[in-house]
Amino acid sequence: MKTRMAAALLLTLMVLPGCAANGAGRQNLTPEPSSRPTVTIAESRALYIYSLSRLRVLEGDLDGALTLLNGAIEADPNSAFLHVAVAEIYLKTNRLDDALKACENAIRLDPNQRQAHLMAGMILASLKRDKEAIPHLKKAVELDPAKEDAYLHLAVSYVKTFDYEEAVSTLKALVKVNPESYLGYYYLGKTYDQMKLGREAIGYYSKAVELKPDFEQALIDRGIAQEGLGLFDDAVATYKELLEANPSNVTVVHHLVQLFLQQQRFEEALPYLESLKAKGVGGLETLRKIGLIHLELEQYDEAIAEFQEILAKEPAAHQVRFYLASAYEDKEEFDKAIEEFSKIPPGTVNYFEAVGHIAFLYKDKEMPDKGIAVLRDAIAANPKQLDLYLYLAGLYESIGKFHEGIELLKGVEDQFGADPRFHFRLGTIYDKMGEKDRSIAEMKKVITIAPDDPQALNYLGYTYAELGTNLDEALQYLKKAVQLRPNDGFILDSLGWVYFKMKRFDEAVPLLERALKLADGDMTVMEHLADAYAASHEHRKALELYKKILAAEPGRKDILEKKKRVKAESLEK
């Protein structure tokens, strides 16, 4: 029908100018016989009206175009092509139900009207009626297997109905017909992503990028898939590839920064954040992240400058003021730290923590009584705030006033005894006092209230390891703690130390090696590993670590004795 209408339109355009001319300008010729299909006057008029409607569409007058098309249909009611044109107008004005009805009319008049099937499928899919959309989209594929649009919509509908195998089959049929279809490969990647088959997804995303190197969304999705598989270096390379092509893609910069922060690759994140700052992107949040990275990297002056810049623009940013005070504290500028912490008002999220910092800063200034007074004043104003009691008990513990800490906590046990933090603090004070049984009892109360508290589990396990008792029980506590925090170097050290005490050196050594890496060279962890090396007769490795400990802590006579003993054993061998 569309061919007939095109012919009719051509005929109309040829005839209309002749009607306007005078008779003298004509040649009286007898038309040649033609194989062209017969075009009725009604069809010719309908197509003429259709041509006018197209002009209205180009002018943006969709209502006018629709009025003309309805007139064309009155002239030629059996034209599937005109019903499709009406459906397109309805789609442009978001009248989906009317568009669908127009497509159905077109299909009724011509069951092989591909555009009508394609549009009907797309409309039904947008209405979340994908099961009804699929037959139309399959028909559109069947009617013209060379066009990719129907394949793509069909695959998406299969995915939305969780028929992943049919989606994959459809897309593989597309790329077989058209090996250059980058969208076909891209949607294969998306489908495999939905199927949780990340490696296959990455392969198809890569093929899409190979066919269309500037295909940003495929690169982004590939990077996300690489992250999901833990291929962080590959993900970083993907995002950097994106930024090389389009340095102004702020979304990718943000994502790359977030990935670096999650991986604690702070130095790598910093230049990208600085680029956002230079472009004025992200506002105060970008400055905050820059400041926190400088703080993490112990670049205190730079951190202070960033936080001060934020506070100059937003003085009520109390969280940022807390960071500023913390930077001064870490820089050991205690008076400035106290000044900034003191500006954090009651009722804000960091207020009680700020009070705790102030108290301990006074202790660092060798003014513990002033710190105690600060906390007692805060408790008087906030008697139901457990954190303040814990800070005060911790302050007593830090200055060796264990009995005062115990007395303080025991005095509020009825009020706070259901909180595991209460018993944890009490247990640590008993431990400092050398009352191991009481300490263990308090830690067991913690895991009764909170069975998944990794610190209490670690405390119990390590205490038993140090005592050399209940090692099987300690092992169970520490295995659970490691499950809860698999990358905590100190918990791994405790588990390795229990294995050492059980003389299971082959299991102790790899755990302690990993613990030392995660604990950033902690001297206690290093000593445990050195002892495990010595017990495993790896004398050279043990001696290297003992030397490192003595270089950092030259007064350690116990380490010197261990070093001499291991050296003697190595010579005997």
XYZ file of C-alpha atoms in Angstrom:
573
model
C 0.000 0.000 0.000
C 2.846 2.370 0.793
C 4.195 1.866 -2.780
C 0.768 2.635 -4.214
C 0.539 5.798 -2.137
C 4.007 6.922 -3.129
C 2.996 6.487 -6.777
C -0.233 8.360 -6.151
C 1.656 11.195 -4.466
C 3.952 11.423 -7.483
C 0.921 11.445 -9.786
C -0.747 14.143 -7.676
C 2.327 16.330 -7.798
C 2.484 15.903 -11.576
C -1.217 16.628 -12.145
C -1.747 19.559 -9.796
C 0.558 22.025 -11.600
C -1.148 21.138 -14.908
C -4.532 22.027 -13.469
C -3.243 25.493 -12.684
C -1.894 26.131 -16.196
C -3.965 27.432 -19.149
C -4.931 25.205 -22.043
C -2.422 26.700 -24.461
C 0.456 25.317 -22.455
C -0.609 21.702 -22.813
C 0.236 19.064 -25.358
C -2.674 16.834 -26.323
C -0.920 13.490 -25.929
C -2.528 10.093 -25.426
C -1.064 8.467 -22.278
C 1.134 5.436 -22.831
C -0.125 2.129 -21.327
C 1.468 1.617 -17.855
C 1.987 -1.260 -15.413
C 1.555 1.188 -12.503
C -1.294 0.081 -10.135
C -4.540 1.938 -10.502
C -4.873 4.792 -8.003
C -8.342 5.926 -7.073
C -9.255 9.551 -6.660
C -9.941 8.900 -2.955
C -6.465 7.416 -2.442
C -4.890 10.276 -4.334
C -6.732 12.780 -2.170
C -5.784 10.868 0.995
C -2.117 10.935 0.126
C -2.278 14.606 -0.731
C -3.758 15.282 2.730
C -1.023 13.062 4.225
C 1.637 15.232 2.546
C 0.062 18.306 4.123
C 0.072 16.601 7.538
C 3.803 15.988 7.203
C 4.327 19.694 6.692
C 2.339 20.353 9.870
C 4.565 17.895 11.759
C 7.670 19.692 10.536
C 6.141 22.963 11.754
C 5.452 21.403 15.181
C 1.667 21.550 14.793
C 0.883 17.982 15.893
C -2.809 18.643 16.576
C -3.192 20.079 13.086
C -1.336 17.108 11.606
C -3.628 14.694 13.456
C -6.743 16.482 12.166
C -5.456 16.216 8.606
C -4.556 12.523 9.016
C -8.027 11.713 10.311
C -9.345 13.459 7.208
C -7.048 11.344 5.042
C -8.375 8.178 6.708
C -11.939 9.283 5.958
C -10.910 9.492 2.312
C -9.065 6.147 2.356
C -10.257 4.136 5.406
C -8.451 0.962 4.315
C -4.958 2.462 4.382
C -2.819 0.717 7.013
C -0.070 3.223 6.226
C -2.258 6.155 7.345
C -3.163 4.429 10.604
C 0.566 3.989 11.308
C 1.076 7.701 10.639
C -1.697 8.488 13.145
C -0.044 6.161 15.680
C 3.222 8.072 15.282
C 1.484 11.372 16.093
C -0.185 9.845 19.139
C 3.223 8.584 20.288
C 4.719 12.051 19.956
C 1.939 13.411 22.200
C 2.286 10.491 24.671
C -1.248 9.188 23.985
C -0.139 5.574 24.216
C -3.548 3.925 24.324
C -4.650 5.807 21.213
C -1.361 4.982 19.489
C -1.798 1.292 20.293
C -5.351 1.319 18.913
C -4.106 2.942 15.691
C -1.429 0.241 15.348
C -4.040 -2.469 15.885
C -6.184 -0.873 13.150
C -3.192 -0.905 10.814
C -2.454 -4.576 11.573
C -6.119 -5.473 11.028
C -5.975 -3.888 7.579
C -2.512 -5.286 6.758
C -1.221 -8.124 9.000
C 2.247 -7.692 7.472
C 2.575 -3.991 8.306
C 6.005 -4.194 9.990
C 6.065 -0.672 11.392
C 2.699 -1.247 13.051
C 3.941 -4.455 14.716
C 7.149 -2.760 15.837
C 5.318 0.243 17.293
C 2.680 -1.940 18.973
C 5.440 -4.001 20.592
C 7.268 -0.910 21.782
C 4.081 0.633 23.207
C 3.053 -2.559 25.011
C 6.577 -2.899 26.459
C 6.473 0.697 27.712
C 3.141 -0.146 29.390
C 4.875 -3.134 31.094
C 2.872 -5.580 29.006
C 5.934 -7.341 27.653
C 4.306 -10.733 27.176
C 1.836 -9.075 24.785
C 4.642 -7.103 23.143
C 6.748 -10.167 22.283
C 4.514 -11.600 19.458
C 4.438 -8.211 17.717
C 8.202 -7.780 17.982
C 8.827 -11.329 16.747
C 6.607 -10.568 13.735
C 8.578 -7.386 13.049
C 11.812 -9.417 13.065
C 10.263 -11.973 10.727
C 9.065 -9.296 8.293
C 12.502 -7.708 7.933
C 15.346 -9.779 9.475
C 17.941 -7.249 8.303
C 16.768 -4.435 10.613
C 18.130 -4.483 14.152
C 15.515 -2.356 15.955
C 12.976 -5.155 16.465
C 15.668 -7.594 17.676
C 16.765 -5.142 20.347
C 13.261 -4.385 21.615
C 12.401 -8.081 21.562
C 15.497 -9.002 23.578
C 14.710 -6.327 26.173
C 11.168 -7.655 26.572
C 12.521 -11.184 27.009
C 14.865 -9.916 29.729
C 11.994 -8.117 31.480
C 10.023 -11.376 31.497
C 13.139 -13.219 32.795
C 13.410 -15.325 29.645
C 17.151 -14.824 29.381
C 17.781 -17.735 27.017
C 15.398 -16.285 24.425
C 16.981 -12.844 24.884
C 20.449 -14.266 24.231
C 19.178 -16.290 21.268
C 17.534 -13.198 19.754
C 20.643 -11.053 20.127
C 22.950 -13.749 18.788
C 20.663 -14.020 15.751
C 21.042 -10.247 15.302
C 24.849 -10.249 15.418
C 24.900 -13.217 13.063
C 22.816 -11.246 10.536
C 24.742 -8.045 11.240
C 28.209 -8.681 12.720
C 28.753 -4.902 12.913
C 25.809 -4.364 15.289
C 27.537 -2.819 18.293
C 24.141 -2.473 19.973
C 23.571 -6.202 19.562
C 26.818 -6.958 21.398
C 26.083 -4.284 24.001
C 22.688 -5.751 24.847
C 24.220 -9.222 24.991
C 26.489 -7.767 27.667
C 23.502 -6.273 29.506
C 21.655 -9.600 29.340
C 24.593 -11.576 30.697
C 24.928 -8.941 33.432
C 21.311 -9.637 34.388
C 22.176 -13.347 34.461
C 25.057 -12.598 36.907
C 27.573 -13.855 34.343
C 29.997 -10.972 34.627
C 32.906 -12.356 32.601
C 30.674 -13.074 29.598
C 29.153 -9.597 29.969
C 32.600 -7.982 29.949
C 33.480 -9.821 26.742
C 30.411 -8.534 24.910
C 30.836 -4.984 26.232
C 34.410 -5.095 24.948
C 33.200 -6.245 21.515
C 30.710 -3.363 21.421
C 33.536 -0.923 22.234
C 35.751 -2.522 19.585
C 33.043 -1.818 16.995
C 32.291 1.669 18.366
C 35.267 3.034 20.332
C 33.356 6.116 21.532
C 30.518 4.022 23.014
C 30.672 5.520 26.524
C 27.787 3.575 28.069
C 29.350 0.254 27.063
C 32.613 1.303 28.718
C 30.793 2.409 31.878
C 28.884 -0.874 32.094
C 32.075 -2.825 31.466
C 33.759 -0.983 34.318
C 30.858 -1.706 36.651
C 30.926 -5.397 35.665
C 34.671 -5.493 36.340
C 34.076 -3.973 39.770
C 31.445 -6.614 40.472
C 34.010 -9.337 39.810
C 36.592 -7.620 41.994
C 38.723 -6.719 38.948
C 39.405 -3.273 40.336
C 42.539 -2.529 38.326
C 40.691 -3.458 35.135
C 37.786 -1.207 36.149
C 40.166 1.681 36.800
C 41.737 1.151 33.364
C 38.281 1.209 31.760
C 37.284 4.451 33.470
C 40.620 6.034 32.568
C 40.051 4.995 28.948
C 36.723 6.794 29.095
C 38.277 9.925 30.509
C 41.046 9.985 27.928
C 38.353 10.210 25.244
C 36.116 12.571 27.211
C 37.856 14.330 30.128
C 34.708 16.345 30.842
C 32.631 13.280 31.760
C 32.021 14.248 35.370
C 29.913 11.149 36.079
C 32.851 8.895 35.266
C 35.224 11.022 37.358
C 32.872 10.699 40.328
C 32.632 6.936 39.842
C 36.403 6.549 39.541
C 36.924 8.627 42.680
C 34.388 6.503 44.563
C 36.173 3.342 43.452
C 39.533 4.697 44.621
C 38.023 5.680 47.978
C 36.458 2.254 48.463
C 39.838 0.689 47.769
C 41.513 3.238 50.078
C 43.667 4.375 47.151
C 43.550 7.923 48.412
C 46.566 9.316 46.602
C 45.127 8.163 43.266
C 41.727 9.709 44.021
C 43.156 13.108 44.929
C 44.092 14.426 41.435
C 40.631 13.613 40.090
C 38.977 15.408 42.995
C 41.259 18.363 42.439
C 40.148 18.439 38.788
C 36.515 18.544 39.916
C 37.344 21.374 42.291
C 39.057 23.319 39.496
C 35.929 22.955 37.358
C 33.680 24.016 40.218
C 31.946 20.627 40.193
C 30.574 19.033 43.336
C 30.701 22.168 45.441
C 31.465 21.774 49.127
C 31.194 17.976 48.957
C 34.235 17.862 46.668
C 36.165 20.066 49.118
C 35.095 17.808 51.989
C 36.404 14.686 50.242
C 39.682 16.416 49.398
C 40.066 17.479 53.026
C 39.347 13.978 54.334
C 41.900 12.447 51.967
C 44.553 14.922 53.126
C 43.608 14.028 56.706
C 43.920 10.304 55.956
C 47.316 10.900 54.330
C 48.422 12.900 57.386
C 48.745 16.045 55.267
C 47.297 18.152 58.036
C 47.976 21.647 56.715
C 46.286 20.808 53.404
C 43.332 19.234 55.211
C 42.961 22.250 57.477
C 42.962 24.597 54.482
C 40.160 22.642 52.769
C 37.991 22.484 55.900
C 38.511 26.185 56.615
C 37.461 27.011 53.049
C 34.221 25.094 53.572
C 33.505 26.705 56.942
C 34.111 30.183 55.494
C 31.210 29.490 53.122
C 29.076 27.436 55.500
C 29.845 28.151 59.193
C 27.085 25.791 60.376
C 28.772 22.744 58.774
C 29.396 21.158 62.184
C 30.582 17.835 60.750
C 33.292 19.685 58.824
C 34.249 21.592 61.963
C 34.654 18.224 63.678
C 37.070 17.197 60.905
C 38.955 20.479 61.277
C 39.314 19.944 65.016
C 40.486 16.366 64.388
C 43.146 17.660 61.983
C 44.449 20.043 64.650
C 44.384 17.188 67.190
C 46.378 14.863 64.903
C 48.798 17.727 64.272
C 49.118 18.009 68.080
C 47.928 21.595 68.087
C 45.776 20.810 71.100
C 44.582 24.309 71.962
C 43.256 24.896 68.437
C 41.647 21.463 68.474
C 39.868 22.221 71.769
C 38.741 25.577 70.397
C 37.168 23.992 67.322
C 35.604 21.060 69.175
C 34.106 23.560 71.638
C 32.269 25.335 68.779
C 30.190 22.228 68.041
C 26.838 22.957 69.713
C 24.700 20.601 71.833
C 22.067 18.756 69.858
C 24.260 18.201 66.804
C 25.309 14.747 65.685
C 28.962 15.067 66.767
C 28.422 16.941 70.037
C 29.021 14.081 72.508
C 32.022 12.807 70.552
C 33.415 16.342 70.518
C 33.091 16.509 74.317
C 34.974 13.215 74.584
C 37.779 14.569 72.407
C 38.012 17.725 74.500
C 38.357 15.670 77.694
C 41.138 13.498 76.291
C 42.900 16.530 74.835
C 43.098 17.990 78.317
C 44.615 14.686 79.413
C 47.197 15.008 76.627
C 47.908 18.526 77.913
C 48.544 16.895 81.321
C 45.359 18.446 82.685
C 43.262 15.269 83.226
C 41.237 16.821 86.069
C 39.962 19.475 83.658
C 38.979 16.728 81.215
C 37.147 14.883 83.994
C 35.307 18.093 84.909
C 34.256 18.636 81.276
C 32.759 15.148 81.134
C 31.066 15.400 84.535
C 29.435 18.674 83.470
C 28.250 17.059 80.258
C 26.862 14.069 82.201
C 24.994 16.389 84.551
C 23.336 18.004 81.531
C 22.786 14.675 79.727
C 22.429 11.938 82.373
C 20.924 9.419 79.932
C 23.774 9.535 77.419
C 25.867 6.357 77.781
C 28.681 7.644 75.559
C 29.611 10.271 78.130
C 29.962 7.657 80.895
C 32.082 5.497 78.593
C 34.349 8.443 77.757
C 34.778 9.247 81.448
C 35.445 5.600 82.360
C 37.973 5.428 79.506
C 39.643 8.593 80.757
C 39.928 7.133 84.253
C 41.381 3.956 82.709
C 43.950 5.933 80.683
C 45.302 7.669 83.780
C 45.340 4.504 85.890
C 42.313 5.377 88.067
C 40.752 1.970 87.508
C 38.649 1.882 90.673
C 37.059 5.237 89.825
C 36.160 3.881 86.375
C 34.650 0.717 87.859
C 32.725 2.703 90.468
C 31.356 5.060 87.794
C 30.088 2.245 85.592
C 28.743 0.096 88.404
C 26.745 3.097 89.538
C 24.799 3.137 86.253
C 24.637 -0.594 85.516
C 20.885 -0.706 86.134
C 20.450 2.065 83.567
C 22.832 0.822 80.863
C 23.444 -2.883 81.588
C 21.574 -3.994 78.455
C 24.060 -2.216 76.193
C 27.038 -4.368 75.094
C 29.309 -1.310 75.005
C 28.857 -0.915 78.772
C 30.203 -4.416 79.466
C 33.002 -4.079 76.925
C 34.370 -0.976 78.659
C 34.006 -2.606 82.058
C 35.853 -5.671 80.749
C 38.790 -3.629 79.444
C 39.189 -1.904 82.817
C 39.173 -5.219 84.682
C 41.807 -6.452 82.197
C 44.036 -3.439 82.933
C 43.641 -4.204 86.627
C 44.867 -7.752 85.991
C 41.498 -9.257 86.917
C 41.296 -11.588 83.913
C 38.366 -13.668 85.155
C 36.193 -10.595 85.641
C 37.298 -9.242 82.268
C 36.359 -12.513 80.561
C 32.997 -12.544 82.345
C 32.176 -9.056 81.057
C 33.214 -9.946 77.496
C 30.972 -13.009 77.621
C 28.105 -10.717 78.624
C 28.880 -8.697 75.493
C 28.557 -11.705 73.171
C 25.434 -12.857 75.009
C 23.815 -9.521 74.161
C 25.527 -9.145 70.760
C 26.741 -12.550 69.485
C 28.295 -10.999 66.392
C 30.430 -8.381 68.129
C 33.833 -8.993 66.470
C 35.812 -6.965 69.013
C 34.457 -8.901 72.007
C 35.035 -12.214 70.208
C 38.588 -11.111 69.425
C 39.161 -9.932 72.986
C 38.056 -13.274 74.423
C 40.035 -15.320 71.919
C 43.231 -13.328 72.340
C 42.935 -13.311 76.140
C 42.669 -17.108 76.201
C 45.612 -17.340 73.785
C 47.760 -15.168 76.029
C 46.750 -17.226 79.052
C 47.344 -20.463 77.143
C 43.977 -21.824 78.295
C 40.685 -22.815 76.629
C 42.398 -22.715 73.244
C 39.666 -24.699 71.470
C 37.097 -22.204 72.756
C 39.361 -19.312 71.726
C 39.676 -20.808 68.240
C 35.899 -20.817 67.776
C 35.584 -17.205 68.926
C 38.314 -16.047 66.573
C 37.134 -18.010 63.554
C 33.779 -16.268 63.918
C 35.465 -12.887 64.366
C 37.470 -13.422 61.154
C 34.283 -14.321 59.277
C 32.783 -11.040 60.454
C 35.912 -8.995 59.655
C 38.099 -10.914 57.204
C 40.396 -7.951 56.510
C 41.074 -6.907 60.091
C 44.793 -7.487 60.625
C 44.558 -7.574 64.401
C 41.809 -10.199 64.449
C 43.805 -12.309 61.972
C 46.806 -11.890 64.281
C 44.766 -13.221 67.204
C 43.684 -16.275 65.197
C 47.255 -16.904 64.065
C 48.439 -16.540 67.656
C 45.958 -19.174 68.858
C 47.248 -21.576 66.208
C 50.772 -20.766 67.400
C 49.820 -21.576 70.995
C 48.286 -24.842 69.749
C 51.621 -25.561 68.008
C 49.874 -25.591 64.617
C 52.625 -23.522 63.050
C 51.788 -24.321 59.414
C 48.396 -22.684 59.957
C 49.752 -19.860 62.107
C 52.405 -18.550 59.683
C 50.239 -17.640 56.640
C 47.638 -15.979 58.879
C 50.289 -13.921 60.683
C 51.946 -12.951 57.377
C 48.637 -11.594 56.108
C 47.923 -9.951 59.467
C 51.233 -8.056 59.344
C 50.401 -6.626 55.916
C 46.929 -5.548 57.005
C 48.090 -4.186 60.372
C 50.597 -1.898 58.659
C 53.699 -3.337 60.304
C 52.404 -3.352 63.923
C 55.236 -4.379 66.253
C 53.183 -6.918 68.265
C 51.994 -8.636 65.088
C 55.574 -8.584 63.783
C 56.799 -10.249 66.966
C 54.134 -12.954 66.707
C 55.152 -13.709 63.126
C 58.843 -13.757 64.048
C 58.087 -16.240 66.853
C 56.086 -18.393 64.403
C 58.984 -18.323 61.896
C 61.366 -19.349 64.677
C 59.104 -22.206 65.745
C 58.887 -23.329 62.100
C 62.714 -23.268 61.846
C 62.607 -20.422 59.308
C 65.488 -18.783 61.142
C 66.503 -16.239 58.512
C 62.989 -14.793 58.296
C 62.678 -14.728 62.092
C 66.017 -12.908 62.487
C 65.032 -10.269 59.892
C 61.890 -9.415 61.834
C 63.593 -9.369 65.228
C 66.142 -6.921 63.769
C 63.323 -4.661 62.558
C 61.707 -4.692 66.004
C 64.991 -3.845 67.719
C 65.607 -1.007 65.244
C 62.227 0.486 66.179
C 62.377 -0.414 69.884
C 66.063 -0.741 70.830
C 65.342 -1.264 74.528
C 63.541 -4.591 74.024
C 65.725 -7.063 75.952
C 63.197 -9.858 75.408
C 63.535 -9.486 71.639
C 67.322 -9.409 71.923
C 67.221 -12.732 73.817
C 64.942 -14.263 71.173
C 67.277 -13.091 68.432
C 70.308 -14.642 70.150
C 68.481 -17.942 70.657
C 67.329 -18.174 67.032
C 70.802 -17.264 65.760
C 72.305 -20.026 67.885
C 69.769 -22.540 66.574
C 70.524 -21.551 62.988
C 74.270 -22.081 63.565
C 73.646 -25.492 65.099
C 71.811 -26.543 61.943
